[in-house]
């Protein structure tokens, strides 16, 4: 562990400053962190380069039993499906395949309307489904992501709590092995709950097939020699803790149960169209006759790709006639590779042999907090900043983000931990290189030594296919640039694969957010409309030579105003605020109307009232103002609250309704008890219930915000006595040298 820590420090201390100087201050690099960021960026590059292919097929409903079958062949040639196209929308097979377009599919559909179909082939195969291994860290995170919609950090936080309370074994492990005691406990419980026929004759053993697995701990399982069922702990565990314990218990018990068994039937139908073409349709269905381990844990729920389509088909034999009840032509398009989720990123790191179970959740949190990655729902989306950092690393520190090298370094660290390699030797090889010993790693120090040659501007430039514009990553965020002078901001929630040439043109043509409205006839100052951090506003340009203390007039736009449509008159009108409505006849105090951060209001001294709309600022009469002031004031947070900006849905963990609101400190989500601020990349439009649930869970786990301690009141000094002092003769202070006072000499 000491060697691992030292290498991680060397990596971070040497490479991070290069990022500060060449990209942006405050960035960090890390042995696993940088590789994880590269994986996310590479997946986004694949999505950017991806070309979608469209294809058509025909779906039919046939009697008897109204079963569904799909067109699979025309005149003996297989009908193309999504798997037949590569990432550039080209067919991977040239012969023996037919690619239907919309017109061809609809024409064939029409010509098959009166066709007499019959069964031309029936195929029955035995179906077997083996249980999955007990959980290790990565598979627990994946299952929690699929079933509970949790992020890796939330899963590990709940698992940590269960471990500390003695409900489960250690949760940071890369082992799928159960102790003999645990195997016995799982088999015994399975037999008691589901029957002796639900356990195999011999215990099941699961071997790991992942690079650099240490297997220092056994798999994650319920603690103890006898497992407590979820029903037995229901009174002690609630919410997240119960949900995760239930998942771990089911997976552990199921891992020692029998295979699920059944039959998969495939029926092939054939018929001739009115124009002489032969069409073949196929239908498949799996019928499970013995559930086995599925009685405890249906693993199809862990991942969408694992779901088995279970349906019964009618008992048919070759030659039986079937009738097409309906035939529909359907269009499809291929999809780009899915972005990583927290669970699938952990799975990929584990497959590559990079990192350790104890660090995966922290690594993902790190790349999100650093601003390299943000979450859209459960998907991990790279910021443009990540593209710049990864490119710099690939082109200048290639081996440090190379997957094979990082995995081999992980293996070296394990060898040191086992005493098979010397710590100092491993550190020297990493820092100075191993070329003297026949290796090809140049070493960390020699690579960092030439960082001055890195072209920072080139690293921060990202081309857009089909456009003469480029994406620049500046110190204050990404932006579009064309030529030297034309620029446009990039929305923070725009994913890199969505910034196409067409989208770039839209951003260039959008209102710039800053334009000159004219000159104020009274002051001769230029009036501008701008968009700032807190929204659009009017301002004036101060003349040259103005004192530093001089401040320009500013005024926020009304919510009904658009920054690209406002006029000079609008600005001058807003500059007149606050508007004096009149004096209260009762006491002569002035009443004004104003436009504030929370909307329009009227003010008399320290007494204020909210106005019904913005135009009331200019139209409100003194009588109306007095009437409003006479009404009881509804304090913020009391009275009628503003409606939510969005209702997201029910939190899968608590069942409470989660909504988005706007408060004093910005946009936040709440379930009525817990509030959580939105993070970078989150927006009102794209936040999902899964993401909201994670944010609320993190906030609950953090506990209540610490309130500053009240200062104790200063104690009064006791009254001085007025008794006569005894006077002593002063002794002249001894000289202590030039520049020193007597006090400093003591």
mmCIF file of N, CA and C in Angstrom, residues 387-388 457-465 469-473:
data_model
loop_
_atom_site.group_PDB
_atom_site.id
_atom_site.type_symbol
_atom_site.label_atom_id
_atom_site.label_comp_id
_atom_site.label_asym_id
_atom_site.label_seq_id
_atom_site.Cartn_x
_atom_site.Cartn_y
_atom_site.Cartn_z
ATOM 1 N N UNK A 387 -11.854 16.582 -22.894
ATOM 2 C CA UNK A 387 -11.253 16.319 -24.203
ATOM 3 C C UNK A 387 -9.856 16.926 -24.274
ATOM 4 N N UNK A 388 -9.714 18.154 -23.778
ATOM 5 C CA UNK A 388 -8.417 18.830 -23.803
ATOM 6 C C UNK A 388 -7.403 18.115 -22.926
ATOM 7 N N UNK A 457 -2.448 25.904 -26.963
ATOM 8 C CA UNK A 457 -3.562 26.319 -27.824
ATOM 9 C C UNK A 457 -4.052 25.162 -28.680
ATOM 10 N N UNK A 458 -3.106 24.364 -29.183
ATOM 11 C CA UNK A 458 -3.498 23.207 -29.997
ATOM 12 C C UNK A 458 -4.253 22.188 -29.153
ATOM 13 N N UNK A 459 -3.799 21.965 -27.921
ATOM 14 C CA UNK A 459 -4.470 21.010 -27.041
ATOM 15 C C UNK A 459 -5.907 21.444 -26.749
ATOM 16 N N UNK A 460 -6.126 22.757 -26.685
ATOM 17 C CA UNK A 460 -7.438 23.291 -26.303
ATOM 18 C C UNK A 460 -8.328 23.560 -27.502
ATOM 19 N N UNK A 461 -7.966 23.039 -28.678
ATOM 20 C CA UNK A 461 -8.754 23.249 -29.895
ATOM 21 C C UNK A 461 -9.353 21.925 -30.351
ATOM 22 N N UNK A 462 -10.660 21.899 -30.505
ATOM 23 C CA UNK A 462 -11.367 20.676 -30.890
ATOM 24 C C UNK A 462 -12.124 20.951 -32.186
ATOM 25 N N UNK A 463 -11.802 20.261 -33.282
ATOM 26 C CA UNK A 463 -12.498 20.515 -34.552
ATOM 27 C C UNK A 463 -13.920 19.967 -34.548
ATOM 28 N N UNK A 464 -14.750 20.531 -35.406
ATOM 29 C CA UNK A 464 -16.125 20.066 -35.599
ATOM 30 C C UNK A 464 -16.248 19.605 -37.040
ATOM 31 N N UNK A 465 -16.611 18.357 -37.241
ATOM 32 C CA UNK A 465 -16.707 17.811 -38.595
ATOM 33 C C UNK A 465 -17.717 18.603 -39.423
ATOM 34 N N UNK A 469 -15.684 26.133 -37.947
ATOM 35 C CA UNK A 469 -15.570 26.592 -36.562
ATOM 36 C C UNK A 469 -14.853 25.533 -35.734
ATOM 37 N N UNK A 470 -14.252 25.959 -34.650
ATOM 38 C CA UNK A 470 -13.612 25.030 -33.731
ATOM 39 C C UNK A 470 -14.086 25.328 -32.314
ATOM 40 N N UNK A 471 -13.963 24.322 -31.480
ATOM 41 C CA UNK A 471 -14.284 24.487 -30.058
ATOM 42 C C UNK A 471 -12.988 24.831 -29.339
ATOM 43 N N UNK A 472 -13.014 25.901 -28.595
ATOM 44 C CA UNK A 472 -11.868 26.284 -27.777
ATOM 45 C C UNK A 472 -12.213 26.045 -26.307
ATOM 46 N N UNK A 473 -11.265 25.538 -25.571
ATOM 47 C CA UNK A 473 -11.441 25.354 -24.128
ATOM 48 C C UNK A 473 -10.566 26.386 -23.433
#
